[in-house]
PDB file of C-alpha atoms and ligand atoms in Angstrom:
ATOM      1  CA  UNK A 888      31.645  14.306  23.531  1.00  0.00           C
ATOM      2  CA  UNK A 889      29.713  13.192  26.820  1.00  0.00           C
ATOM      3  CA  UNK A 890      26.407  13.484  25.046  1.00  0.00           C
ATOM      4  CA  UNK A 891      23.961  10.829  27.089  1.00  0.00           C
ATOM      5  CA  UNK A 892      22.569   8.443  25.094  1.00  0.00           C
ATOM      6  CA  UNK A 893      19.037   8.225  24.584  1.00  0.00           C
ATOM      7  CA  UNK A 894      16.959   5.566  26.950  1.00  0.00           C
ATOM      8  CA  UNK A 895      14.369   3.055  25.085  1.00  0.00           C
ATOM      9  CA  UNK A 896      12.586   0.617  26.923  1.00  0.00           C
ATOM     10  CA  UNK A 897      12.019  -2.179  24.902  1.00  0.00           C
ATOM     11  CA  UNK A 898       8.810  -4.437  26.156  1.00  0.00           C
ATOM     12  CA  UNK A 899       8.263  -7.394  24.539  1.00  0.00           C
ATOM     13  CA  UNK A 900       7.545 -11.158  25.630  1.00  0.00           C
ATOM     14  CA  UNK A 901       9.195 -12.771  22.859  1.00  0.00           C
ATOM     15  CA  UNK A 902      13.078 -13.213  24.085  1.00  0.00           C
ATOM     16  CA  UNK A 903      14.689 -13.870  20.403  1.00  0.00           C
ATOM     17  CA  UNK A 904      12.354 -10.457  19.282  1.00  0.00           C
ATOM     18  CA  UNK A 905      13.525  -8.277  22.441  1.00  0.00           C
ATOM     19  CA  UNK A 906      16.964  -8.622  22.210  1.00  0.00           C
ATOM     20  CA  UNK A 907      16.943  -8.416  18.708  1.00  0.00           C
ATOM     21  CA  UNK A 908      15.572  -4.853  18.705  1.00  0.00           C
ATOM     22  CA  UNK A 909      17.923  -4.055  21.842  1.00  0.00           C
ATOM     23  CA  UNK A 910      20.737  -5.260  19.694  1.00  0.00           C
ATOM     24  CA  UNK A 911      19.472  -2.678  16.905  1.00  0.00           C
ATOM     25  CA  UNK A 912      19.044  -0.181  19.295  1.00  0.00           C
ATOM     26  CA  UNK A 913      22.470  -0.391  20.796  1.00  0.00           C
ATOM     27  CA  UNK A 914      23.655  -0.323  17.612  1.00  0.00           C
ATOM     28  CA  UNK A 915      21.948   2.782  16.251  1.00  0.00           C
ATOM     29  CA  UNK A 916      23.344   4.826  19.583  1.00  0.00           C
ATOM     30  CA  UNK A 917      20.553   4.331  21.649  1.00  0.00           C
ATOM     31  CA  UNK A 918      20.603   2.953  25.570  1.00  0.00           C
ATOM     32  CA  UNK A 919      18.077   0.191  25.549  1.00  0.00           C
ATOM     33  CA  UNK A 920      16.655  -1.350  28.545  1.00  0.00           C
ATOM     34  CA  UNK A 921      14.180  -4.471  27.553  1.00  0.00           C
ATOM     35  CA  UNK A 922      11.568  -6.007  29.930  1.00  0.00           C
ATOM     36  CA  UNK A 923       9.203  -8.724  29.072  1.00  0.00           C
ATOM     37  CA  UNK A 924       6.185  -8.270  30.670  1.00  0.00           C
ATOM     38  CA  UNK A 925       3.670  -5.520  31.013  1.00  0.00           C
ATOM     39  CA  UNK A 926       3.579  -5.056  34.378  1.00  0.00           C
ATOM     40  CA  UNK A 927       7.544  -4.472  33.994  1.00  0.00           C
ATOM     41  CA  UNK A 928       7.634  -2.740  31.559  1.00  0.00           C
ATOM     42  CA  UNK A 929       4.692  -0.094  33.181  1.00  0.00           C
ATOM     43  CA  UNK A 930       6.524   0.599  36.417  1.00  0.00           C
ATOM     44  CA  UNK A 931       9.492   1.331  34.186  1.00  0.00           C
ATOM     45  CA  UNK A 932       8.118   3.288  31.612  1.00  0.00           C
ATOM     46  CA  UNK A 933       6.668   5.458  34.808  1.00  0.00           C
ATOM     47  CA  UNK A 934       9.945   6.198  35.882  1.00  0.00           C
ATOM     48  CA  UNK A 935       9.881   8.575  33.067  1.00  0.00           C
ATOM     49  CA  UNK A 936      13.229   8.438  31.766  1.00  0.00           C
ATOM     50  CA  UNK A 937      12.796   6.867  28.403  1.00  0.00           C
ATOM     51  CA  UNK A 938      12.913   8.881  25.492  1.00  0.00           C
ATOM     52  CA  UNK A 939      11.126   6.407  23.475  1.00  0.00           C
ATOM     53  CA  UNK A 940       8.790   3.424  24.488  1.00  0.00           C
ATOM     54  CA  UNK A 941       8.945   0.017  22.011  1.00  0.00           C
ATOM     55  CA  UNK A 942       5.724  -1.537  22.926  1.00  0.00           C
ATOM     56  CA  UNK A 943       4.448  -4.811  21.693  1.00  0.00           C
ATOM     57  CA  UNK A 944       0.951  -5.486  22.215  1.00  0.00           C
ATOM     58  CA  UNK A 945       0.411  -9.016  22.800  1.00  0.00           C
ATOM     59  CA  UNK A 946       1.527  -9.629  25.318  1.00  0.00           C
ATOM     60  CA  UNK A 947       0.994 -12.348  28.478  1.00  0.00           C
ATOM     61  CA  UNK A 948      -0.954 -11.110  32.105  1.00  0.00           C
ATOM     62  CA  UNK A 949      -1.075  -7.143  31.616  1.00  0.00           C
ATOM     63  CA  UNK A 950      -1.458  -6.284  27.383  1.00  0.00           C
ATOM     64  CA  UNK A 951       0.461  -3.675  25.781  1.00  0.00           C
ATOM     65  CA  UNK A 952      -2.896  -1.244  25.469  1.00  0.00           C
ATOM     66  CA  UNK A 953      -3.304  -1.630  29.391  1.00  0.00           C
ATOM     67  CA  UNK A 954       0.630  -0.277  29.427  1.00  0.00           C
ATOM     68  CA  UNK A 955      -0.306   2.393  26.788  1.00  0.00           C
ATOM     69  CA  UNK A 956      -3.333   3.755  28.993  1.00  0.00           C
ATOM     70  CA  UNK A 957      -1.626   3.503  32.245  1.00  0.00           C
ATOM     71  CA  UNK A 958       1.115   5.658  30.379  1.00  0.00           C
ATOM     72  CA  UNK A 959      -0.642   8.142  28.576  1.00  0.00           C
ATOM     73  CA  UNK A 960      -2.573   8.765  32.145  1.00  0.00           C
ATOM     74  CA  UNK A 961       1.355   9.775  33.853  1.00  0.00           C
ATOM     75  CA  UNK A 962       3.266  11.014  30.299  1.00  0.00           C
ATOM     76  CA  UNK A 963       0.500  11.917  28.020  1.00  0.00           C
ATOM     77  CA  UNK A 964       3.879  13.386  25.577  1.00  0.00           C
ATOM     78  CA  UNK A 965       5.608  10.111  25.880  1.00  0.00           C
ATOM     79  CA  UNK A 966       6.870   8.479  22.242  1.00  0.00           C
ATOM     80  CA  UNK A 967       4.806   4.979  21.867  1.00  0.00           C
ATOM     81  CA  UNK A 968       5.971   2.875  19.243  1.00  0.00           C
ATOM     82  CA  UNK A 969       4.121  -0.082  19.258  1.00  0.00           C
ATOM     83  CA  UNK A 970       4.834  -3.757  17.546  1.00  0.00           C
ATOM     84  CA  UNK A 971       2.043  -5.439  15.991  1.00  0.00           C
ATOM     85  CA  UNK A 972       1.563  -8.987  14.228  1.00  0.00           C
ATOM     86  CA  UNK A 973       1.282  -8.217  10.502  1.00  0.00           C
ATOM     87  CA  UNK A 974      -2.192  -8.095   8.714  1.00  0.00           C
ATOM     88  CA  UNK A 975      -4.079  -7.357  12.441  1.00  0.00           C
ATOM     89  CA  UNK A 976      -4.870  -3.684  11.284  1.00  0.00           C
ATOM     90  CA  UNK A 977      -7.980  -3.696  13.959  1.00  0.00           C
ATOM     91  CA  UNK A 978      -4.696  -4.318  16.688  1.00  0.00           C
ATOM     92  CA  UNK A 979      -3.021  -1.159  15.267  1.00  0.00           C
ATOM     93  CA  UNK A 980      -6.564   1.364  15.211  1.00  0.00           C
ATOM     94  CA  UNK A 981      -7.061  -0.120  18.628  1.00  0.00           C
ATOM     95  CA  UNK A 982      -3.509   0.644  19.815  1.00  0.00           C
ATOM     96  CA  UNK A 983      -3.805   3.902  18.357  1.00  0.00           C
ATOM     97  CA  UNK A 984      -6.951   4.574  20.395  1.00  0.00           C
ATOM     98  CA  UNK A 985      -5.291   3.874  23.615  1.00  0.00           C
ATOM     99  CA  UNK A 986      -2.535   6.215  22.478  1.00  0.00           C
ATOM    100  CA  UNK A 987       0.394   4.640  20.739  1.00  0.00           C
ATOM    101  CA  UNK A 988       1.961   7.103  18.244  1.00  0.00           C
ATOM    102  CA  UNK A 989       3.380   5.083  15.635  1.00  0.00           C
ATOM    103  CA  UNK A 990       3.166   0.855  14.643  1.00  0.00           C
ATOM    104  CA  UNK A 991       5.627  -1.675  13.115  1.00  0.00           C
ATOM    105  CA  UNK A 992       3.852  -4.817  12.149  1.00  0.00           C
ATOM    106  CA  UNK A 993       6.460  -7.843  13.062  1.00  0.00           C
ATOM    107  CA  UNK A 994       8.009  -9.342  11.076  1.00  0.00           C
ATOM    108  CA  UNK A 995       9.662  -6.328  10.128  1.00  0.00           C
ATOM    109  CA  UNK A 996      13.054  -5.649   8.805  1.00  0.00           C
ATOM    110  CA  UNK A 997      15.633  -3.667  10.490  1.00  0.00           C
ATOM    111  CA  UNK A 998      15.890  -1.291   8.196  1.00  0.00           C
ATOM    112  CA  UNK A 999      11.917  -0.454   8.711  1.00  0.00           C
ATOM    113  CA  UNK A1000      12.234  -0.568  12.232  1.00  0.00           C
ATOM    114  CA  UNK A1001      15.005   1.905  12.561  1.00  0.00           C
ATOM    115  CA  UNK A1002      13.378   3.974  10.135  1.00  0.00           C
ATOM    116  CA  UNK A1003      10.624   4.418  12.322  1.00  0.00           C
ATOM    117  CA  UNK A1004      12.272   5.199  15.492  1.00  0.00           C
ATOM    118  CA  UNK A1005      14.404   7.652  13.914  1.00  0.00           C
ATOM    119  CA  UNK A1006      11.107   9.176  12.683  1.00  0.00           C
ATOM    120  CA  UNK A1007       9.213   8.965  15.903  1.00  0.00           C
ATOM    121  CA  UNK A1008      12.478  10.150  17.667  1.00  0.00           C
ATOM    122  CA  UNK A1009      12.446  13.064  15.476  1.00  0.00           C
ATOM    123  CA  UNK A1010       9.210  14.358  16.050  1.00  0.00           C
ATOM    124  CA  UNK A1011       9.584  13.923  20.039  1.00  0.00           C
ATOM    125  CA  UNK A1012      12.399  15.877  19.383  1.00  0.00           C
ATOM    126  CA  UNK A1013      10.297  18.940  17.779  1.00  0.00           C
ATOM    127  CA  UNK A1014      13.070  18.652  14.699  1.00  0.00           C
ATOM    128  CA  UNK A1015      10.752  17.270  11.988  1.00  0.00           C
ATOM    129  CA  UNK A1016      13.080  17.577   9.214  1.00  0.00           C
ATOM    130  CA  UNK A1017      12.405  20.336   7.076  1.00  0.00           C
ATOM    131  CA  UNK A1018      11.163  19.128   3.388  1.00  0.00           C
ATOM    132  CA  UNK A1019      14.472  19.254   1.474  1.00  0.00           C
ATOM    133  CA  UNK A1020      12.680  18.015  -2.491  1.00  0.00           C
ATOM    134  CA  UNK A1021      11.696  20.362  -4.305  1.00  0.00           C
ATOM    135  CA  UNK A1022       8.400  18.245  -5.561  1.00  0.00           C
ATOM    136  CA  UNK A1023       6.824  15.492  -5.252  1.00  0.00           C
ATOM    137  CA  UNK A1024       3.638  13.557  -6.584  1.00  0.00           C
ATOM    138  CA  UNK A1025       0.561  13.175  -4.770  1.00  0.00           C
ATOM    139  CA  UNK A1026      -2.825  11.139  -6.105  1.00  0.00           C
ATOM    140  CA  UNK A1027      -1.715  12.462  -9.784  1.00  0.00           C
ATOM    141  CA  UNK A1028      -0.973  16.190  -9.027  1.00  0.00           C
ATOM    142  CA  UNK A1029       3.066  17.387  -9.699  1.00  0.00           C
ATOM    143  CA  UNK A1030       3.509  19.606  -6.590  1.00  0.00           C
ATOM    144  CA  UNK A1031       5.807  22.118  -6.635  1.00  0.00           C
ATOM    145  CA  UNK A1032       6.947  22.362  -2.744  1.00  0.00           C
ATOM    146  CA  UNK A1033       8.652  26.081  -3.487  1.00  0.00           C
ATOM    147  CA  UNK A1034       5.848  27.833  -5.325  1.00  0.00           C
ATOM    148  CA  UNK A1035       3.188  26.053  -3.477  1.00  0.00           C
ATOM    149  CA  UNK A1036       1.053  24.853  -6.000  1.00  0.00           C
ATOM    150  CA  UNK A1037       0.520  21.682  -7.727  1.00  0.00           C
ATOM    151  CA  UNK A1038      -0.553  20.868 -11.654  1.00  0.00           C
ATOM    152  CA  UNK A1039      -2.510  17.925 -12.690  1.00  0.00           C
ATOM    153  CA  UNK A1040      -3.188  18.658 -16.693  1.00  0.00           C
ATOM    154  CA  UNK A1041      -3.880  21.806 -17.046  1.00  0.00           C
ATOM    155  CA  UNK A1042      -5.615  22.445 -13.718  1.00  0.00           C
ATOM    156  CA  UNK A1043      -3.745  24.810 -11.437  1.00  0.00           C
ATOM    157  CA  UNK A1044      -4.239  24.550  -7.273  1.00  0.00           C
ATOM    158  CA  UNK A1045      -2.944  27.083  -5.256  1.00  0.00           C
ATOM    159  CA  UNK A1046      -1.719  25.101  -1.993  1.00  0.00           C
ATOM    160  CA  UNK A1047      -1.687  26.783   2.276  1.00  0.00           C
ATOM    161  CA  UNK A1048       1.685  25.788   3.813  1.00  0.00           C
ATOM    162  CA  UNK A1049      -0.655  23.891   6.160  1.00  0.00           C
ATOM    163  CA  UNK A1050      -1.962  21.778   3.209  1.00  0.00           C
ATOM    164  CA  UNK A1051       1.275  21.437   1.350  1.00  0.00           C
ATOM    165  CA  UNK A1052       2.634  20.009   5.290  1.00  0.00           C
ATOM    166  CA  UNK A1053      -0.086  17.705   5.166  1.00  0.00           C
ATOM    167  CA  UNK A1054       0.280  16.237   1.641  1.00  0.00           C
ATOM    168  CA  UNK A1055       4.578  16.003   2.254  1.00  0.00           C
ATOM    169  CA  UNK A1056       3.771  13.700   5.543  1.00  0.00           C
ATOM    170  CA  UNK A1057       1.004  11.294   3.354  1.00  0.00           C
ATOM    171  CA  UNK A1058       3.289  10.883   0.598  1.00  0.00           C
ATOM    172  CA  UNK A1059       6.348  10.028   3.197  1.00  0.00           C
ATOM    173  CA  UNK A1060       3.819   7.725   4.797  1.00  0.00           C
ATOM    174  CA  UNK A1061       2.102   5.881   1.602  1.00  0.00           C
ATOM    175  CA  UNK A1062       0.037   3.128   2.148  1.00  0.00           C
ATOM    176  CA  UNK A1063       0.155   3.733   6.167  1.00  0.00           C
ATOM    177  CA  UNK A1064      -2.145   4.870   8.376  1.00  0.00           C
ATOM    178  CA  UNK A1065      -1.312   8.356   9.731  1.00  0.00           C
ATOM    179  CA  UNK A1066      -3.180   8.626  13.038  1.00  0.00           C
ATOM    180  CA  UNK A1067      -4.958  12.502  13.974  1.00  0.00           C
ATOM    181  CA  UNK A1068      -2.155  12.381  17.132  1.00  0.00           C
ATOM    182  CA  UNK A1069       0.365  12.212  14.369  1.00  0.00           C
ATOM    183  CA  UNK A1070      -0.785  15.075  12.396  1.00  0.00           C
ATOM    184  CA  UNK A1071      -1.689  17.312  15.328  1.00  0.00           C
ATOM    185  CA  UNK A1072       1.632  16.910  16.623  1.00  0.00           C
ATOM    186  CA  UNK A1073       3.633  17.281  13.219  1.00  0.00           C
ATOM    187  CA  UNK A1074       1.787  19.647  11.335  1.00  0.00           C
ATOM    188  CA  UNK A1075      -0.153  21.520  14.577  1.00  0.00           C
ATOM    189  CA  UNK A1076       2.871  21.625  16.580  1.00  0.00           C
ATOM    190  CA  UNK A1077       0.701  20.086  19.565  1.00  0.00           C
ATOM    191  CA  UNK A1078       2.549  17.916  21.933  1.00  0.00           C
ATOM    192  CA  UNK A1079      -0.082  16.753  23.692  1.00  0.00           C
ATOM    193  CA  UNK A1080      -2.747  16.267  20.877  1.00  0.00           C
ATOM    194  CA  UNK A1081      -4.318  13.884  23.473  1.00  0.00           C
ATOM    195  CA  UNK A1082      -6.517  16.527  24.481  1.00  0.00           C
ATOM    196  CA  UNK A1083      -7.135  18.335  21.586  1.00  0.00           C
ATOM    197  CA  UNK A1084      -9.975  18.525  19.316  1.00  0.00           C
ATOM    198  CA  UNK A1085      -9.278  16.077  16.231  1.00  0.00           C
ATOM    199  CA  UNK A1086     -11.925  17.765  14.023  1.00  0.00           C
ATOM    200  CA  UNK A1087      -9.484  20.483  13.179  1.00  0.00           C
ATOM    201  CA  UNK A1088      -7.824  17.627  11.273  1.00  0.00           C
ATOM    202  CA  UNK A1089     -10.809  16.363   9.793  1.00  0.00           C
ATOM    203  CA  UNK A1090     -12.046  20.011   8.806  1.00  0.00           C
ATOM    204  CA  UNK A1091      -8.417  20.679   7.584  1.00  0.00           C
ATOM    205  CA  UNK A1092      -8.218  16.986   6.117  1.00  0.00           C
ATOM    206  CA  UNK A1093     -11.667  18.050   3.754  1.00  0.00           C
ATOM    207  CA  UNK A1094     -10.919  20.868   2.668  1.00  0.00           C
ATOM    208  CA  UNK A1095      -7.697  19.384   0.961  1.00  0.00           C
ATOM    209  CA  UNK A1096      -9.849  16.326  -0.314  1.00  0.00           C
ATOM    210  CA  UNK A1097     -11.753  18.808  -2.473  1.00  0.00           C
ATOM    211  CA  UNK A1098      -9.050  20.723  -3.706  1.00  0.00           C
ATOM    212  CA  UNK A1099      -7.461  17.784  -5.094  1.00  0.00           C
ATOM    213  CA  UNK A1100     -10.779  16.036  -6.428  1.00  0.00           C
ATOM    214  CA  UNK A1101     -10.225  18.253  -8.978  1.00  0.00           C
ATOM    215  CA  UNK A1102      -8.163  16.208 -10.267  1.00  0.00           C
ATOM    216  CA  UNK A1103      -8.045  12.261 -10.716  1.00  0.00           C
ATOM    217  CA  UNK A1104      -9.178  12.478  -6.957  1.00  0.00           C
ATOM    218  CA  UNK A1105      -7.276  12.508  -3.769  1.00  0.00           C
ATOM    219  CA  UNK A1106      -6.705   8.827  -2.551  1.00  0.00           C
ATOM    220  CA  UNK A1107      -6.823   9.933   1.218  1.00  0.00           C
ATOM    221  CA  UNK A1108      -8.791   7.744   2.751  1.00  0.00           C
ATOM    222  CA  UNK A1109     -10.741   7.956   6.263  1.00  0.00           C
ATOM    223  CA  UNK A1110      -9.480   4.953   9.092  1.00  0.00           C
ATOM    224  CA  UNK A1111     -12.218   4.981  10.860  1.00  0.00           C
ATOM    225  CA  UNK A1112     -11.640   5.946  14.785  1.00  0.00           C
ATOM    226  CA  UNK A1113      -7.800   5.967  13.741  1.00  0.00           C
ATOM    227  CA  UNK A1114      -6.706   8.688  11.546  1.00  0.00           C
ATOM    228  CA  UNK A1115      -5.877   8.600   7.828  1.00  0.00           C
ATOM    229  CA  UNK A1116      -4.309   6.462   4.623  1.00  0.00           C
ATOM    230  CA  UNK A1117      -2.778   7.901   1.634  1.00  0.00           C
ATOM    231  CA  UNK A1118      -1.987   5.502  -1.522  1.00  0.00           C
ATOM    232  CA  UNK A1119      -2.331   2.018  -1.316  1.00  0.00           C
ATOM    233  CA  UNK A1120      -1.256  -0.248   0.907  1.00  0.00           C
TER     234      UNK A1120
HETATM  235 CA1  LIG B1210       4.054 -10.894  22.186  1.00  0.00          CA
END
């Protein structure tokens, strides 16, 4: 059992905060390396030998968008999770505009945090878990993951593997924004939906909204210049 561990670069200003997560990290089986500054943590995250990169976005001299667009410009596929104070949502759409992948809004709990870089680990890895329930409920519809369809009443919907994809990832991620990188990589299959036309996922994205407006309406609502929300928050 030599298997290496994965690298995570950890960059974050806040001492208590950064060796908090690299505590976690090391922990969970990960090799984490944490830096506090952006400039750092840049020239490190160029070395391109991190399988993950824990970004916060405040941060002092160089901010954590300048690190995400100097390294989406190298590693356009690199994993960006990035840290956010809670209840600054226009901090997360802009993060996700300069490429991030994924957001945890501090404070956040272990348990939340892990959970997302097991998630965002996951999909770098291009082993997003297969859908093991059987159904699940989405804005008032039953669906019924094997026959792929879904009831609400009496009305009937026939539902595309493609749509049924799409509905599985909003109801794992209720009441957060799902960015168009997000879905492009995980239900596309893209892995570098950077360059990519989004309105596939808006065309795709409609189609589904009217399907389920027949019944007590979808709840998937637009984030403007970020990507999507099911349920609320
Ligand atoms: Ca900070």
């Amino acid at each position: 059992m030599s298997e290496e561990k994965p690298a995570v670069l950890v960059v974050e200003d806040e001492e208590s905060i950064r060796r908090g997560v690299c505590d976690v990290l090391a922990f969970q089986g990960y090799a984490p390396t944490g830096v506090g500054t952006g400039e750092e943590g840049l020239l490190e995250a160029l070395t391109g030998r991190y399988a993950l990169l824990v970004l916060d976005l405040m941060l002092p001299g160089m901010s954590g968008y300048d690190v995400c667009d100097g390294v989406r410009q190298k590693l356009p596929a690199q994993p960006i999770l990035m840290l956010t104070a809670r209840g600054s949502e226009e901090d997360i759409l802009e993060g996700f505009k300069h490429g991030a992948d994924d957001y945890v809004t501090k404070p956040f709990s272990v348990s939340e945090f892990v959970a997302r870089v097991k998630a965002l680990m996951r999909r770098a890895g291009g082993t997003a878990p297969a859908e093991t329930i059987d159904t699940f409920e989405f804005a008032g519809w039953q669906v019924d993951v094997a026959a792929a369809r879904a009831r609400h009443g009496d009305t009937r919907i026939d539902l595309t593997p493609r749509e049924l994809a799409i509905m599985a990832l909003f109801h794992r991620e209720a009441g957060r924004i799902v960015s168009r990188r997000m879905l492009l990589h995980d239900i596309w299959g893209f892995e570098n939906p950077e360059k990519i036309e989004t309105r596939t996922v808006d065309m795709q994205i409609g189609k589904l909204r009217k399907k389920l407006d027949r019944g007590a309406g979808s709840q998937i609502e637009t984030v403007r210049g970020a990507g999507y929300r099911y349920g609320s928050v």
